[in-house]
mmCIF file of C-alpha atoms and ligand atoms in Angstrom:
data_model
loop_
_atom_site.group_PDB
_atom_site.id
_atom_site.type_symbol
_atom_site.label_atom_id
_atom_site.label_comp_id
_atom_site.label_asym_id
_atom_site.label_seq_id
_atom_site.Cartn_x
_atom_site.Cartn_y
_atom_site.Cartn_z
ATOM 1 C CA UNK A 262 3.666 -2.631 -22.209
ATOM 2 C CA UNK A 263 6.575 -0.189 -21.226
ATOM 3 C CA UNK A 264 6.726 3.545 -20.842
ATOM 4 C CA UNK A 265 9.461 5.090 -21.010
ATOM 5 C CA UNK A 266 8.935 9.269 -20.363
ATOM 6 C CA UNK A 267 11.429 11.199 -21.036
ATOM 7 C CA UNK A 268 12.653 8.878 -24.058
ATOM 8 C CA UNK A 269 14.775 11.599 -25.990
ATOM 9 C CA UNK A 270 17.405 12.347 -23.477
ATOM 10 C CA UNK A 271 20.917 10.908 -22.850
ATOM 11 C CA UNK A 272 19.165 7.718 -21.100
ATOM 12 C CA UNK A 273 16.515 7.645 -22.190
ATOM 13 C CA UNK A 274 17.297 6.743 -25.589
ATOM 14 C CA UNK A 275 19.207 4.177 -25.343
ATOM 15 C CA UNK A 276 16.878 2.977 -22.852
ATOM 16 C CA UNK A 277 14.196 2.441 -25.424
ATOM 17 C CA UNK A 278 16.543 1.007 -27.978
ATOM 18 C CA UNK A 279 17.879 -1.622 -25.287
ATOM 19 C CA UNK A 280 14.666 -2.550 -24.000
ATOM 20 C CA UNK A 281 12.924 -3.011 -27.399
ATOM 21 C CA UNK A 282 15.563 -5.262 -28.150
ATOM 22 C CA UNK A 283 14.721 -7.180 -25.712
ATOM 23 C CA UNK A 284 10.956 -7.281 -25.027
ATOM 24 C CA UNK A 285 9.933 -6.309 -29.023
ATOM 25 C CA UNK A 286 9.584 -3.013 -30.365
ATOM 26 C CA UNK A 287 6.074 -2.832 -30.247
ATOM 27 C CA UNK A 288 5.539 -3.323 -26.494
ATOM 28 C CA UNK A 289 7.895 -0.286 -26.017
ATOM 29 C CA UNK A 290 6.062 3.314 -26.260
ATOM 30 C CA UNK A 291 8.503 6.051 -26.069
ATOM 31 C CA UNK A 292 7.222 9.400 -24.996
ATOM 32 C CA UNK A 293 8.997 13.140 -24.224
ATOM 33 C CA UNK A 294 7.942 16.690 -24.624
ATOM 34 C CA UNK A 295 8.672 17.391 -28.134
ATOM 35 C CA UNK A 296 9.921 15.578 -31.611
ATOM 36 C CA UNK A 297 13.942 16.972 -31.257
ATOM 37 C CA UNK A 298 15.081 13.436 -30.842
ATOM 38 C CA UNK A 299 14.030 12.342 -34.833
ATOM 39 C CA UNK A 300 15.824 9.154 -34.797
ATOM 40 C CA UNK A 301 13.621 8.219 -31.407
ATOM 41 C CA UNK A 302 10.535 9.314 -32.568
ATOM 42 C CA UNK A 303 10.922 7.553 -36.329
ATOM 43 C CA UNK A 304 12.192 4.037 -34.452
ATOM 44 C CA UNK A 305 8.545 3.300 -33.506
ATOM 45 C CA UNK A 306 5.554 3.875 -30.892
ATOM 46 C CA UNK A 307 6.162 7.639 -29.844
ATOM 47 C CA UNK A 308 3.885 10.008 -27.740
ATOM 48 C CA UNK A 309 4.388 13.590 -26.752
ATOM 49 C CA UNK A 310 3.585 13.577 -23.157
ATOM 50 C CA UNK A 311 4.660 16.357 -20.706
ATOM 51 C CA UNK A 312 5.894 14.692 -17.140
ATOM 52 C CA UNK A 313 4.421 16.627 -15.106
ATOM 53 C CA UNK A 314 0.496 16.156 -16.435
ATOM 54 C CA UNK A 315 -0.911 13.143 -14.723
ATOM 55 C CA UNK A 316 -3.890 12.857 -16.997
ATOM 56 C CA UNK A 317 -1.836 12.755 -19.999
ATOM 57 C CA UNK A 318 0.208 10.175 -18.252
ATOM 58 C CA UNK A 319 -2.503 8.375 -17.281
ATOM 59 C CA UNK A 320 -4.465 8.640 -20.496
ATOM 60 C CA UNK A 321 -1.659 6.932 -22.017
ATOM 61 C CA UNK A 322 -1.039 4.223 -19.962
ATOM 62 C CA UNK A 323 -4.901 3.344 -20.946
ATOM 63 C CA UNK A 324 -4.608 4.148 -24.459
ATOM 64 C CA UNK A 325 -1.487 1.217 -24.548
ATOM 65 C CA UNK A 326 -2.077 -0.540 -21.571
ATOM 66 C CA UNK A 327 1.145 0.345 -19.778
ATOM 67 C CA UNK A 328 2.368 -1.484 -17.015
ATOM 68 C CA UNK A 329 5.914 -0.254 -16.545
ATOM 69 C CA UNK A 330 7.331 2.684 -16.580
ATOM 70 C CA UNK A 331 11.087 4.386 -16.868
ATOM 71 C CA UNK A 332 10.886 8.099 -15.320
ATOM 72 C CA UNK A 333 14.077 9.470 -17.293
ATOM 73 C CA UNK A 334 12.387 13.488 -17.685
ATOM 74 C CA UNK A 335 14.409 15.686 -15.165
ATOM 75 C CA UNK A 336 16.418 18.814 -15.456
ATOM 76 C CA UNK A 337 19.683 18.174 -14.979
ATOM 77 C CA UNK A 338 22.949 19.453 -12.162
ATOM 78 C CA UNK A 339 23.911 22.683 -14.362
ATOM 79 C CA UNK A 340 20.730 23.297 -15.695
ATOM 80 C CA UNK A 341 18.736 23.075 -12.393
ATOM 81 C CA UNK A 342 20.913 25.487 -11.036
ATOM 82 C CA UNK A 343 19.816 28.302 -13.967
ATOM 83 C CA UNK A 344 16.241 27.121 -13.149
ATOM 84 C CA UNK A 345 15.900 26.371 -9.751
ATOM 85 C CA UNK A 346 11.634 26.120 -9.405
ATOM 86 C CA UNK A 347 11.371 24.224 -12.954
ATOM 87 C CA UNK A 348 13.879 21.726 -11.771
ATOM 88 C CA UNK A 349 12.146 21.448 -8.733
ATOM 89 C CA UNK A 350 8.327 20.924 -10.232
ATOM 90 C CA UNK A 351 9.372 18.863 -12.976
ATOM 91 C CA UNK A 352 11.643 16.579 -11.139
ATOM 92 C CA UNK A 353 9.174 15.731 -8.052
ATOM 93 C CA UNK A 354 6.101 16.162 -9.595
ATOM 94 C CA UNK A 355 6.886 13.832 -12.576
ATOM 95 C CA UNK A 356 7.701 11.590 -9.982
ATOM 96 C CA UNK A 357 4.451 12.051 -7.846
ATOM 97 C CA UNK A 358 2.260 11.203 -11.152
ATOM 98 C CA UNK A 359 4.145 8.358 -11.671
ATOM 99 C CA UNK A 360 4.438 6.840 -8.128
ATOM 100 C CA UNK A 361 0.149 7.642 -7.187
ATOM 101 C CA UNK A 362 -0.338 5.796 -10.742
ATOM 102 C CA UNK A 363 1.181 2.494 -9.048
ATOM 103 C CA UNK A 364 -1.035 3.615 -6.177
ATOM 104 C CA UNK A 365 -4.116 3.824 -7.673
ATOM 105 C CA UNK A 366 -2.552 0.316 -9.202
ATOM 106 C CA UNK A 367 -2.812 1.087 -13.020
ATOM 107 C CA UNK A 368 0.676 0.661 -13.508
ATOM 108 C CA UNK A 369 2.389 -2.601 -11.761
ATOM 109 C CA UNK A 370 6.548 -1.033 -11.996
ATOM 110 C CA UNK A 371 8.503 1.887 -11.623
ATOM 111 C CA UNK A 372 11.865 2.646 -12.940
ATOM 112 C CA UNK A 373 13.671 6.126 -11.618
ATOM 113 C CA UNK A 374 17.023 7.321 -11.909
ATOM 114 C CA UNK A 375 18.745 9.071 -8.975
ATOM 115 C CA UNK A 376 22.041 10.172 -8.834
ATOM 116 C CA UNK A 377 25.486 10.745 -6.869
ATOM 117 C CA UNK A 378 24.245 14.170 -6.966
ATOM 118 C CA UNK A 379 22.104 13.237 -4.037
ATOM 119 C CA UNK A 380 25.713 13.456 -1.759
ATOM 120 C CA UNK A 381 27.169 16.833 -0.923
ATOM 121 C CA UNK A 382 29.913 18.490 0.623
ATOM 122 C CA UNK A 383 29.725 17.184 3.819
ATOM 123 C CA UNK A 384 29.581 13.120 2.277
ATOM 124 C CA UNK A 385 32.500 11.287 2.999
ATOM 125 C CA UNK A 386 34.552 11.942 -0.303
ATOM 126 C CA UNK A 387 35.991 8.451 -1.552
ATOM 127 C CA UNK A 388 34.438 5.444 -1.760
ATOM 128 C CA UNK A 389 30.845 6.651 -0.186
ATOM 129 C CA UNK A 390 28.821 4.195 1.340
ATOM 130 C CA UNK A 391 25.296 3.395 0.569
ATOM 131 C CA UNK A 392 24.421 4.761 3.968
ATOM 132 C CA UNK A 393 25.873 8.230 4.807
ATOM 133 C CA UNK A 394 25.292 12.063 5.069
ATOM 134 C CA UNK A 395 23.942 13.556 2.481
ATOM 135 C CA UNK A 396 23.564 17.439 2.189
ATOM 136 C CA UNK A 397 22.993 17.857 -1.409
ATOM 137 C CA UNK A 398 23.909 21.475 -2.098
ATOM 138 C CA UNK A 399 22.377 21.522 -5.987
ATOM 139 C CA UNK A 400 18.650 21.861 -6.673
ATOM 140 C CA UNK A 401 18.731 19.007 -8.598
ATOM 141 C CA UNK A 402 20.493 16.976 -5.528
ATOM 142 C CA UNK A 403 18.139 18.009 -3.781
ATOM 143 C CA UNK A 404 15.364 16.840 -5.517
ATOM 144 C CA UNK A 405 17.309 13.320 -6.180
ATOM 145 C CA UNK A 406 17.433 13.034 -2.135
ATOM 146 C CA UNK A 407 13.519 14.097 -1.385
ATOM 147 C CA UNK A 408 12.212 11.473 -4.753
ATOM 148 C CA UNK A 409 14.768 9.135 -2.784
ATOM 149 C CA UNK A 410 12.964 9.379 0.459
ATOM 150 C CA UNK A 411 9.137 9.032 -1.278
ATOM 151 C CA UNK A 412 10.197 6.049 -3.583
ATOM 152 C CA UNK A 413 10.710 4.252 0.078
ATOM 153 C CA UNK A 414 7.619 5.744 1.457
ATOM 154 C CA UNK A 415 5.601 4.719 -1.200
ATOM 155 C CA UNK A 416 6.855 1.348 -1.295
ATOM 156 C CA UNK A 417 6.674 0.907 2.587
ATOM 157 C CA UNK A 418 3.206 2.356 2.747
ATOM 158 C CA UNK A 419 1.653 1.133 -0.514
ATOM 159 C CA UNK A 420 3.475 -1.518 -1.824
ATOM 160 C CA UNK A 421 4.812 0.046 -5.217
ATOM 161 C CA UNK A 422 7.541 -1.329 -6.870
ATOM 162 C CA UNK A 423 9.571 1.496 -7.278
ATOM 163 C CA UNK A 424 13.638 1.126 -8.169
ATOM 164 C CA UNK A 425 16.029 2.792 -8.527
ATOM 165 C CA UNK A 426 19.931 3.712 -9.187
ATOM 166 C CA UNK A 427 22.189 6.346 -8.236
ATOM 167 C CA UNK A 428 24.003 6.976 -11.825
ATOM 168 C CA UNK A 429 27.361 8.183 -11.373
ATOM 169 C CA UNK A 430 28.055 10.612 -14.601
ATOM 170 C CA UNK A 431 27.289 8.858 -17.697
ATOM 171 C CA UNK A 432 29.302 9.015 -21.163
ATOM 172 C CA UNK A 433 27.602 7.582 -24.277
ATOM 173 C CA UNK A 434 27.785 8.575 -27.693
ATOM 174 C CA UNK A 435 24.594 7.828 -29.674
ATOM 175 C CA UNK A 436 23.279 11.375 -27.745
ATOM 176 C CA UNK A 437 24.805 14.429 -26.819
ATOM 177 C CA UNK A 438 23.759 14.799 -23.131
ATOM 178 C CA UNK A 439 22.298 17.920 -22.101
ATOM 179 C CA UNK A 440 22.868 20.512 -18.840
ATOM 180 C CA UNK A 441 24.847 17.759 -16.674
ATOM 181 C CA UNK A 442 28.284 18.776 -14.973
ATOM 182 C CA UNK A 443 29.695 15.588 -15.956
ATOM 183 C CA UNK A 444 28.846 16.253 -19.475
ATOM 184 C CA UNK A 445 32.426 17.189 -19.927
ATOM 185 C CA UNK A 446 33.073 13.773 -19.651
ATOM 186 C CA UNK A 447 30.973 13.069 -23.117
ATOM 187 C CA UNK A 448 32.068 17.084 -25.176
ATOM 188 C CA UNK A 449 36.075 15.689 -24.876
ATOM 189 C CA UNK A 450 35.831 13.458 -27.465
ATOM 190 C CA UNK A 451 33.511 14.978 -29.605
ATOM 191 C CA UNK A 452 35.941 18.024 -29.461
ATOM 192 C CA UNK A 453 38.920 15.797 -29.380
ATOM 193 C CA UNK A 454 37.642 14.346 -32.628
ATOM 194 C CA UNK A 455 36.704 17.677 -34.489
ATOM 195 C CA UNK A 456 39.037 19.728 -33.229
ATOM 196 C CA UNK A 457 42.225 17.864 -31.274
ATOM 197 C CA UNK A 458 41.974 20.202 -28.887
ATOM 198 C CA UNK A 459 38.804 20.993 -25.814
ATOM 199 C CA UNK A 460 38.633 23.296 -22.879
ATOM 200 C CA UNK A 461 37.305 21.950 -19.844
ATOM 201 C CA UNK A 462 35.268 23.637 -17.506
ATOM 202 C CA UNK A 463 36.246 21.625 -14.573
ATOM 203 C CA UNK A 464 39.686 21.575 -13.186
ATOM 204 C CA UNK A 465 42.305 19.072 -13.971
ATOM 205 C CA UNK A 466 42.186 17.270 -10.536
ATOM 206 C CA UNK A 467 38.630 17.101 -10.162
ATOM 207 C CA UNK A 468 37.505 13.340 -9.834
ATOM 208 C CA UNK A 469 34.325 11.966 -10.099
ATOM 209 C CA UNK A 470 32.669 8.773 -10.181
ATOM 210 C CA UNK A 471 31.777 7.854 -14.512
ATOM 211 C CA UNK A 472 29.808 4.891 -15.819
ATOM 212 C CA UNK A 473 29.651 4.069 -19.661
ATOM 213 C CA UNK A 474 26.428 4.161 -20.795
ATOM 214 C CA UNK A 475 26.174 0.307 -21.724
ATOM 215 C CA UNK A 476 26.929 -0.525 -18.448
ATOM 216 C CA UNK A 477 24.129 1.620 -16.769
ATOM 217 C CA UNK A 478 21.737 0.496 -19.294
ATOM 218 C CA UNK A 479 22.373 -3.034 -18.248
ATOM 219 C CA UNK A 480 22.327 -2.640 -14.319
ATOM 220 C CA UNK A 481 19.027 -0.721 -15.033
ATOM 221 C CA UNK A 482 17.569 -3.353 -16.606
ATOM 222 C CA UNK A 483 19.371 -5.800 -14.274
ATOM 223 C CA UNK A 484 17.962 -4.064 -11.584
ATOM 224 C CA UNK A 485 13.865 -4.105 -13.077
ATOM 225 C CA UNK A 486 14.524 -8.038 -14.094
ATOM 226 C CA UNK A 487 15.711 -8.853 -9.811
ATOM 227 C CA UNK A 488 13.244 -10.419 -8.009
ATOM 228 C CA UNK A 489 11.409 -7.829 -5.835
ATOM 229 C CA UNK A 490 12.291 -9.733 -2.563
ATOM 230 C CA UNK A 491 16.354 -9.706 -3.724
ATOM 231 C CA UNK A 492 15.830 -6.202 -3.140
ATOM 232 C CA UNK A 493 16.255 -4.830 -0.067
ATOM 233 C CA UNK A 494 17.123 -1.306 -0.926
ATOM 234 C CA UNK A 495 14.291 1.073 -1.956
ATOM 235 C CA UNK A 496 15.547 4.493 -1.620
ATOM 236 C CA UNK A 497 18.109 4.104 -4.954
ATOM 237 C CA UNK A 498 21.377 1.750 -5.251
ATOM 238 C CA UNK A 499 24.769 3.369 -5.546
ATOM 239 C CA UNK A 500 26.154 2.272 -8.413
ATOM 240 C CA UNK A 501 30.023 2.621 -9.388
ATOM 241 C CA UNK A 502 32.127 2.134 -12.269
ATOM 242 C CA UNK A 503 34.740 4.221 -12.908
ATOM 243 C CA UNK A 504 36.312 7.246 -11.276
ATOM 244 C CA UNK A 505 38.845 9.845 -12.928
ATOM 245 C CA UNK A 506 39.856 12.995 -13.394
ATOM 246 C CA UNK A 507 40.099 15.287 -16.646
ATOM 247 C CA UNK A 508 43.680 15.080 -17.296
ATOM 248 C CA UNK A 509 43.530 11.018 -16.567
ATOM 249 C CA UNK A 510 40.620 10.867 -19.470
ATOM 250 C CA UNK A 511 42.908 13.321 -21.553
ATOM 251 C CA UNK A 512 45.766 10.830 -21.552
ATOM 252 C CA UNK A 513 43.760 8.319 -22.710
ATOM 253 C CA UNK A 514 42.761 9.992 -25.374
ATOM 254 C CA UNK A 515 46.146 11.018 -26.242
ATOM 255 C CA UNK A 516 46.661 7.485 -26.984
ATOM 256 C CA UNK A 517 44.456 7.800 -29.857
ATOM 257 C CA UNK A 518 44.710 11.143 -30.948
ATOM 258 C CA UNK A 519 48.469 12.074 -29.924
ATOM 259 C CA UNK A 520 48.298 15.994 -30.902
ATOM 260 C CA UNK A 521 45.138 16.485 -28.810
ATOM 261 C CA UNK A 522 45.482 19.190 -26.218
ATOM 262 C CA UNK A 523 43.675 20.293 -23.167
ATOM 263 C CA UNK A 524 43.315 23.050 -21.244
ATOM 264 C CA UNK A 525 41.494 24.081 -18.223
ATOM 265 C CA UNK A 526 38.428 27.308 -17.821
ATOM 266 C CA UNK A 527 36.842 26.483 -14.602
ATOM 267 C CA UNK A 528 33.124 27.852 -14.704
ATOM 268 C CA UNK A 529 30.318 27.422 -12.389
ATOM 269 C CA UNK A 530 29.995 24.029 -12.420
ATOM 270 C CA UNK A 531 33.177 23.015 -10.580
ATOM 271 C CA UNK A 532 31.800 23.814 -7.149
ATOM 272 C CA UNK A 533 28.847 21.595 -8.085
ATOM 273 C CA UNK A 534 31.505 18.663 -9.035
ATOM 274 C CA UNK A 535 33.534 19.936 -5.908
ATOM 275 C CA UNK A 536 30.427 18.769 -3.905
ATOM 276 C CA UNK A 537 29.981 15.459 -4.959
ATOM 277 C CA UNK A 538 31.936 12.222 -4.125
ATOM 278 C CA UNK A 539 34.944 11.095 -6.037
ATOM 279 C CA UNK A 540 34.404 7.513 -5.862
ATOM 280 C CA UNK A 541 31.563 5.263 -4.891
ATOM 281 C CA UNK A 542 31.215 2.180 -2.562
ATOM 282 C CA UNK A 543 28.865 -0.226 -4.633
ATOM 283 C CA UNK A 544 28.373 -3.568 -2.204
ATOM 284 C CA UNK A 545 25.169 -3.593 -1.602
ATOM 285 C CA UNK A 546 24.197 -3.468 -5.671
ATOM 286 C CA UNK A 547 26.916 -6.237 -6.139
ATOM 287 C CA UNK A 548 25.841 -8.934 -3.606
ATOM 288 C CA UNK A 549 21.619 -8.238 -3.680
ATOM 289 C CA UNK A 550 21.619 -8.157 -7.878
ATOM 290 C CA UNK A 551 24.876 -9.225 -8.842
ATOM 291 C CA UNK A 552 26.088 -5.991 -10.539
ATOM 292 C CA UNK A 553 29.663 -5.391 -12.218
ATOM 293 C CA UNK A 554 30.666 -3.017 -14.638
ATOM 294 C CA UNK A 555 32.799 -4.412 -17.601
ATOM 295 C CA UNK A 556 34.160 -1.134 -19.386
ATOM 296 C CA UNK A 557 37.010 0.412 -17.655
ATOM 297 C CA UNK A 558 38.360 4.014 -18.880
ATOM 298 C CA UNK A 559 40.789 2.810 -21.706
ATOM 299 C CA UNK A 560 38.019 0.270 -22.664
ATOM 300 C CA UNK A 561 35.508 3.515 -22.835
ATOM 301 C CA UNK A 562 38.154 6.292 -24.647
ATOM 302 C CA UNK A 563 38.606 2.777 -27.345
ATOM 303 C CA UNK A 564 34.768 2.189 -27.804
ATOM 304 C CA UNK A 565 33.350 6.257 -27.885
ATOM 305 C CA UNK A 566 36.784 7.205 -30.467
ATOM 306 C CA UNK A 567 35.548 4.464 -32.659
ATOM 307 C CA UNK A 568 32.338 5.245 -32.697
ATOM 308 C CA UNK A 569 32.419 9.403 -33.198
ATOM 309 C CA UNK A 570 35.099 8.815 -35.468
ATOM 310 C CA UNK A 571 32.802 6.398 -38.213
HETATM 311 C C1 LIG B 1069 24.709 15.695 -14.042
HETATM 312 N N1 LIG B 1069 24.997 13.764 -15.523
HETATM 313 O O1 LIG B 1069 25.860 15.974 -14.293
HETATM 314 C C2 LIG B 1069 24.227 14.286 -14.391
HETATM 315 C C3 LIG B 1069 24.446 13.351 -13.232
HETATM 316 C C4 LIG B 1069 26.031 12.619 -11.457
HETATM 317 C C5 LIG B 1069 25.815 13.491 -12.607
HETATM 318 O O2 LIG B 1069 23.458 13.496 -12.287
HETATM 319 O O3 LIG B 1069 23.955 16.471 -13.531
#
């Protein structure tokens, strides 16, 4: 059976809903720490389970004989940086609970998310390699780079199948993401759409590297159906799909909506998104598990309009 902890969040649940498409509803158990996502906790198995209690994990991996888990429960860029320790805790000791479990081999598989947030000021800015400095200057980054360097250790030293993907920023809209500084990427058509008009609180020119969500739920699941010897990377795959700016989004939404407006409030999170890369260098991912995205960002404005405007 599959875990997945942390099933309410902007992954997470559509992580649950893809994968009991695919392996049957019933072998999919989705947990988080409270009952705010209804529509998850009404679409079958759910568990409250706090990430950072190993018995409780472990008690539930008895209770439905789990052998695979997704580790989506983090704090987020933003948020982490309001609540530095509870970002760090929960982040690294979710992932501790989860890793010594494949240790102590009760669970065989290990899903968990990293993130371009890993890269910092100092990364080279376009088209960052797999393989470069990073000096992650969020709390969050940080603890994206240090879960990085134990998902290797622990496979290298104990054998655990542990993968993982560095998400670029993510836009979906079956759930309103929460604390991210790419999140602005996701409130611009939800504003655009209610109100025609949305203030962004990065600047115009800032670019970063975006993924629709349908194409990071299939290179996750891409990624746990490789063969473990097609993959030779064991820190976490950079993954790429799109990179653009707020007024390039804008003007595709334009398209649709042609009296939307913009404008620009800069807050605290634009020297976070100054920090990070503005476009990714995804080879490795490509030739060891054949990944491609398919949705570029006129085929994402087309899909997420349609969908917040039914
Ligand atoms: C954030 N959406 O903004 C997350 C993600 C790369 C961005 O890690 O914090």
């Amino acid at each position: 059976k599959i875990l997945i902890i942390g099933a309410g969040g902007q992954i997470g649940s559509e992580l649950t809903q893809a994968l009991r498409a695919k392996y049957g509803n019933s072998n999919v158990i989705a947990s988080d720490i409270n009952y705010n996502n209804v529509a998850l906790v009404n679409s079958g198995t759910f568990e409250i389970l706090d990430a950072q209690d190993y018995n409780a994990i472990q008690i539930c991996c008895k209770k439905h004989n789990v052998k695979t888990i997704y580790l989506m429960a983090a704090l987020l860029s933003a948020t982490g940086e309001k609540f530095p320790i509870k970002a760090w805790d929960l982040n690294t000791e979710s992932l501790f609970h989860v890793l010594n479990l494949a240790k102590a081999k009760l669970i065989d598989k290990i899903f968990w998310p990293s993130s371009i947030a890993v890269f910092g000021p100092t990364t080279p800015k376009e088209n960052t390699p797999q393989y470069t400095v990073m000096e992650p200057s969020t709390v969050y980054g940080i603890t994206k780079q240090v879960g990085e360097r134990w998902c290797e250790y622990y496979f290298n030293k104990y054998g655990v199948d542990v993968r993982s993907i560095r998400y670029p920023g993510l836009i979906s809209w079956k759930t309103q993401p929460g604390g991210g500084t790419t999140d602005y990427a996701v409130e611009i058509y939800h504003e655009a759409i209610k109100h025609k008009k949305y203030e962004c609180f990065l600047s115009e020119d800032s670019r970063l590297p975006m993924l629709y969500m349908d194409d990071a739920i299939k290179a996750t699941i891409d990624l746990m159906d490789a063969d473990a010897e097609d993959i030779k990377i064991r820190s976490s795959y950079n993954l790429a799909g799109v990179s653009f700016t707020p007024k390039e989004i804008a003007a595709t939404i334009t398209k649709h909506i042609p009296e939307f407006e913009i404008s620009y409030n800069p807050d605290f999170r634009q020297q976070i998104a100054d920090s990070w890369p503005g476009s990714i260098n995804d080879d490795e991912a490509r030739a060891q598990w054949n990944w491609k995205h398919q949705y570029d960002l006129d085929a994402i404005t087309k899909d997420m309009i349609k969908h917040l405007k039914a």
